[in-house]
Short mmCIF file of C-alpha atoms in Angstrom, two decimals:
data_model
loop_
_atom_site.label_atom_id
_atom_site.label_comp_id
_atom_site.label_asym_id
_atom_site.label_seq_id
_atom_site.Cartn_x
_atom_site.Cartn_y
_atom_site.Cartn_z
CA UNK A 29 0.05 0.03 0.08
CA UNK A 30 2.70 2.29 0.85
CA UNK A 31 4.60 1.86 -2.60
CA UNK A 32 1.14 2.51 -4.31
CA UNK A 33 0.76 5.58 -2.55
CA UNK A 34 4.18 6.69 -3.13
CA UNK A 35 4.05 5.91 -6.68
CA UNK A 36 0.68 8.12 -7.00
CA UNK A 37 2.29 11.01 -5.25
CA UNK A 38 5.29 10.94 -7.48
CA UNK A 39 3.21 10.74 -10.53
CA UNK A 40 1.20 13.69 -9.22
CA UNK A 41 4.41 15.68 -8.49
CA UNK A 42 5.70 14.84 -12.12
CA UNK A 43 2.27 16.08 -13.80
CA UNK A 44 2.23 19.14 -11.62
CA UNK A 45 6.17 20.07 -12.78
CA UNK A 46 5.07 19.55 -16.19
CA UNK A 47 2.28 21.83 -15.79
CA UNK A 48 4.43 24.32 -14.05
CA UNK A 49 6.92 24.11 -16.97
CA UNK A 50 4.07 24.72 -19.47
CA UNK A 51 2.90 27.77 -17.48
CA UNK A 52 6.49 29.12 -17.06
CA UNK A 53 6.84 28.97 -21.05
CA UNK A 54 3.67 30.79 -21.68
CA UNK A 55 4.57 33.41 -19.35
CA UNK A 56 8.15 33.77 -20.96
CA UNK A 57 6.57 33.92 -24.24
CA UNK A 58 3.85 36.56 -23.20
CA UNK A 59 6.55 38.75 -21.73
CA UNK A 60 8.67 38.18 -24.67
CA UNK A 61 6.13 39.48 -27.08
CA UNK A 62 4.97 42.32 -25.09
CA UNK A 63 8.57 43.29 -24.09
CA UNK A 64 9.79 43.46 -27.68
CA UNK A 65 7.42 43.24 -30.39
CA UNK A 66 4.75 45.62 -28.91
CA UNK A 67 7.07 47.86 -27.20
CA UNK A 68 8.88 48.83 -30.57
CA UNK A 69 5.75 49.54 -32.71
CA UNK A 70 4.31 51.65 -29.68
CA UNK A 71 7.53 53.40 -29.19
CA UNK A 72 7.97 54.54 -32.83
CA UNK A 73 4.25 55.75 -32.85
CA UNK A 74 4.89 58.03 -29.85
CA UNK A 75 8.09 59.30 -31.43
CA UNK A 76 6.13 60.36 -34.68
CA UNK A 77 3.07 61.87 -32.78
CA UNK A 78 5.86 64.02 -30.74
CA UNK A 79 7.59 65.11 -34.06
CA UNK A 80 4.05 65.73 -35.68
CA UNK A 81 3.34 67.72 -32.33
CA UNK A 82 6.55 69.91 -32.01
CA UNK A 83 7.68 70.47 -35.82
CA UNK A 84 6.44 71.68 -39.11
CA UNK A 85 6.22 69.38 -41.82
CA UNK A 86 5.07 69.78 -45.38
CA UNK A 87 1.85 68.01 -46.94
CA UNK A 88 3.75 65.32 -48.41
CA UNK A 89 6.08 64.40 -45.33
CA UNK A 90 3.03 64.08 -42.99
CA UNK A 91 1.20 61.98 -45.44
CA UNK A 92 4.40 59.80 -45.37
CA UNK A 93 4.32 59.79 -41.58
CA UNK A 94 0.68 58.86 -41.55
CA UNK A 95 1.37 56.16 -43.59
CA UNK A 96 4.10 55.00 -41.23
CA UNK A 97 1.88 55.29 -38.13
CA UNK A 98 -0.62 53.09 -40.11
CA UNK A 99 1.88 50.36 -40.46
CA UNK A 100 3.21 50.54 -36.89
CA UNK A 101 -0.58 50.28 -35.45
CA UNK A 102 -1.34 47.55 -38.14
CA UNK A 103 1.49 45.31 -36.85
CA UNK A 104 0.49 46.02 -32.99
CA UNK A 105 -3.33 45.16 -33.91
CA UNK A 106 -2.32 42.04 -35.53
CA UNK A 107 -0.05 41.21 -33.05
CA UNK A 108 -2.52 41.72 -30.19
CA UNK A 109 -5.10 39.42 -32.11
CA UNK A 110 -2.48 36.73 -32.35
CA UNK A 111 -1.73 36.90 -28.67
CA UNK A 112 -5.00 36.86 -27.53
CA UNK A 113 -5.95 33.82 -29.72
CA UNK A 114 -2.52 32.38 -28.19
CA UNK A 115 -3.21 33.02 -24.78
CA UNK A 116 -6.81 31.75 -25.07
CA UNK A 117 -5.82 28.60 -26.46
CA UNK A 118 -3.00 27.91 -24.11
CA UNK A 119 -5.05 29.01 -20.67
CA UNK A 120 -8.38 27.45 -21.84
CA UNK A 121 -7.41 24.69 -24.37
CA UNK A 122 -8.26 24.69 -27.81
CA UNK A 123 -11.98 24.07 -28.35
CA UNK A 124 -12.89 22.47 -31.84
CA UNK A 125 -16.11 22.95 -33.54
CA UNK A 126 -15.96 20.59 -36.43
CA UNK A 127 -18.61 21.03 -39.51
CA UNK A 128 -18.90 20.33 -42.98
CA UNK A 129 -18.15 23.49 -45.06
CA UNK A 130 -16.87 24.68 -48.43
CA UNK A 131 -13.20 25.72 -48.07
CA UNK A 132 -13.12 27.89 -51.25
CA UNK A 133 -15.49 30.39 -49.65
CA UNK A 134 -13.24 30.83 -46.96
CA UNK A 135 -10.15 30.95 -49.12
CA UNK A 136 -11.81 33.57 -51.22
CA UNK A 137 -12.64 35.69 -47.73
CA UNK A 138 -9.15 35.39 -46.71
CA UNK A 139 -7.85 36.76 -50.06
CA UNK A 140 -10.12 39.48 -50.31
CA UNK A 141 -9.07 40.44 -46.52
CA UNK A 142 -5.67 40.48 -47.49
CA UNK A 143 -5.84 41.92 -51.02
CA UNK A 144 -4.83 45.47 -49.68
CA UNK A 145 -1.76 44.09 -47.94
CA UNK A 146 -0.79 42.18 -51.07
CA UNK A 147 -1.33 45.11 -53.21
CA UNK A 148 1.17 47.51 -51.32
CA UNK A 149 4.02 45.09 -53.00
CA UNK A 150 2.09 44.57 -56.18
CA UNK A 151 1.61 40.88 -55.26
CA UNK A 152 -0.77 38.79 -57.19
CA UNK A 153 -2.63 36.10 -55.55
CA UNK A 154 -3.94 32.98 -57.60
CA UNK A 155 -6.75 30.98 -56.23
CA UNK A 156 -6.59 27.49 -57.89
CA UNK A 157 -8.95 25.88 -55.52
CA UNK A 158 -11.53 23.68 -57.21
CA UNK A 159 -15.30 24.18 -56.52
CA UNK A 160 -17.58 22.00 -54.47
CA UNK A 161 -15.10 20.39 -52.17
CA UNK A 162 -16.14 19.87 -48.65
CA UNK A 163 -14.28 19.66 -45.55
CA UNK A 164 -15.25 18.38 -42.08
CA UNK A 165 -13.18 20.73 -39.51
CA UNK A 166 -13.29 23.74 -37.57
CA UNK A 167 -14.20 26.50 -40.13
CA UNK A 168 -12.88 29.18 -37.77
CA UNK A 169 -9.25 27.09 -37.23
CA UNK A 170 -9.46 26.69 -41.09
CA UNK A 171 -9.72 30.25 -41.50
CA UNK A 172 -7.08 31.32 -39.19
CA UNK A 173 -4.55 28.88 -40.99
CA UNK A 174 -5.44 29.97 -44.46
CA UNK A 175 -5.24 33.77 -43.50
CA UNK A 176 -1.79 33.16 -41.47
CA UNK A 177 -0.02 31.35 -44.30
CA UNK A 178 -1.37 33.94 -46.87
CA UNK A 179 -0.09 36.73 -44.39
CA UNK A 180 3.54 35.18 -44.25
CA UNK A 181 3.63 34.38 -48.04
CA UNK A 182 2.99 38.02 -48.76
CA UNK A 183 5.53 39.12 -46.02
CA UNK A 184 8.43 37.08 -47.43
CA UNK A 185 7.45 37.72 -51.02
CA UNK A 186 9.36 40.35 -53.19
CA UNK A 187 7.56 43.03 -54.97
CA UNK A 188 5.54 41.74 -58.07
CA UNK A 189 5.73 38.38 -56.81
CA UNK A 190 2.87 35.61 -57.12
CA UNK A 191 1.16 33.54 -54.45
CA UNK A 192 -0.68 30.42 -55.36
CA UNK A 193 -3.05 28.72 -53.12
CA UNK A 194 -4.12 25.04 -54.28
CA UNK A 195 -6.07 22.14 -52.92
CA UNK A 196 -5.73 18.38 -54.16
CA UNK A 197 -7.76 15.28 -53.04
CA UNK A 198 -5.73 12.74 -52.40
CA UNK A 199 -8.71 10.30 -51.24
CA UNK A 200 -12.03 10.53 -49.83
CA UNK A 201 -10.90 11.50 -46.53
CA UNK A 202 -7.84 13.83 -47.13
CA UNK A 203 -7.21 17.12 -49.03
CA UNK A 204 -4.02 18.84 -49.28
CA UNK A 205 -3.87 22.58 -49.04
CA UNK A 206 -1.10 24.45 -50.11
CA UNK A 207 0.02 28.28 -50.22
CA UNK A 208 3.06 28.71 -52.20
CA UNK A 209 5.12 31.67 -53.02
CA UNK A 210 8.17 32.72 -55.05
CA UNK A 211 9.96 34.70 -52.14
CA UNK A 212 13.00 34.53 -50.08
CA UNK A 213 12.62 30.91 -49.06
CA UNK A 214 13.80 29.10 -45.83
CA UNK A 215 16.95 27.50 -45.02
CA UNK A 216 17.37 23.82 -44.20
CA UNK A 217 18.13 24.72 -40.69
CA UNK A 218 14.97 26.54 -40.09
CA UNK A 219 12.99 24.09 -41.97
CA UNK A 220 14.03 21.47 -39.38
CA UNK A 221 13.41 24.00 -36.64
CA UNK A 222 9.86 24.34 -37.86
CA UNK A 223 8.93 20.56 -37.90
CA UNK A 224 10.42 20.09 -34.25
CA UNK A 225 9.58 23.54 -33.00
CA UNK A 226 9.15 26.93 -34.30
CA UNK A 227 10.47 29.34 -36.83
CA UNK A 228 12.70 32.12 -35.77
CA UNK A 229 11.29 35.57 -35.97
CA UNK A 230 12.15 37.24 -39.13
CA UNK A 231 11.76 40.44 -41.07
CA UNK A 232 9.76 40.45 -44.29
CA UNK A 233 11.07 41.76 -47.77
CA UNK A 234 9.75 45.21 -46.87
CA UNK A 235 10.70 45.06 -43.52
CA UNK A 236 7.44 43.47 -41.87
CA UNK A 237 8.16 41.99 -38.41
CA UNK A 238 6.12 39.05 -36.89
CA UNK A 239 5.96 37.39 -33.36
CA UNK A 240 6.10 33.68 -34.62
CA UNK A 241 2.72 33.30 -32.76
CA UNK A 242 0.70 32.80 -35.79
CA UNK A 243 2.74 29.62 -36.99
CA UNK A 244 2.46 28.53 -33.31
CA UNK A 245 -1.42 28.75 -33.34
CA UNK A 246 -1.69 27.24 -36.95
CA UNK A 247 0.29 24.22 -35.86
CA UNK A 248 -1.97 23.67 -32.88
CA UNK A 249 -4.96 24.26 -34.73
CA UNK A 250 -4.01 21.84 -37.52
CA UNK A 251 -3.38 19.27 -34.74
CA UNK A 252 -6.28 19.91 -32.86
CA UNK A 253 -8.35 19.08 -36.43
CA UNK A 254 -6.49 15.83 -36.82
CA UNK A 255 -4.57 17.38 -39.57
CA UNK A 256 -0.80 17.49 -40.66
CA UNK A 257 1.32 20.35 -41.85
CA UNK A 258 4.91 20.72 -43.54
CA UNK A 259 6.80 22.69 -45.74
CA UNK A 260 9.08 22.71 -48.93
CA UNK A 261 11.38 25.29 -49.40
CA UNK A 262 14.35 26.59 -51.60
CA UNK A 263 16.43 29.59 -50.17
CA UNK A 264 15.95 32.40 -52.44
CA UNK A 265 13.15 30.38 -54.59
CA UNK A 266 10.12 30.56 -52.36
CA UNK A 267 8.34 28.30 -50.02
CA UNK A 268 5.26 26.05 -49.92
CA UNK A 269 3.27 25.37 -46.74
#
């Protein structure tokens, strides 16, 4: 009886230690994002506002500063959204509401939403997904995944680049979706890091910066829906997720 009680106690301690490590990891990530990724855009915006308040600028100069402010605040808003979704998933667990839906409608909505971001770099997004497909998954998770992969593809594409979204039915039970760009590509070391953990945060071709939380959530959502994700890439030739 003593041995059984000791084994149960040790198992409980081990589980609590694992939960504590996971909790510390969440805390460290949150502090890292708030301390670095949110602090930078906020400080830049404040500096620009101070300059606009104390100095005289021409109309073109003011227009350029307003465009920069819009860029900084948009980046902060996207980061806050990802931070909220990621924190909620970590603290409450990922809740999956699977239904049958048409993925093309979701993809078209994502492309429409990100078209202003793509047009700033003169990037063309091609939707090659066939009509009348049916997918059984959480539609909100699917939309987040497509939107995040498209956003990253835009971020790491060169001006005038092309992004293609495809879908291929492998059999009755599996459809493979892909988002392919012809941008900067990903090194072999980074590819291995993505499969085993997460990609390092990098700047896009127009100095766009991300937190990496989007890809973390993407992997978590796909796993929660019993899916798989992988990537194929060549440096300076592009990437396919």
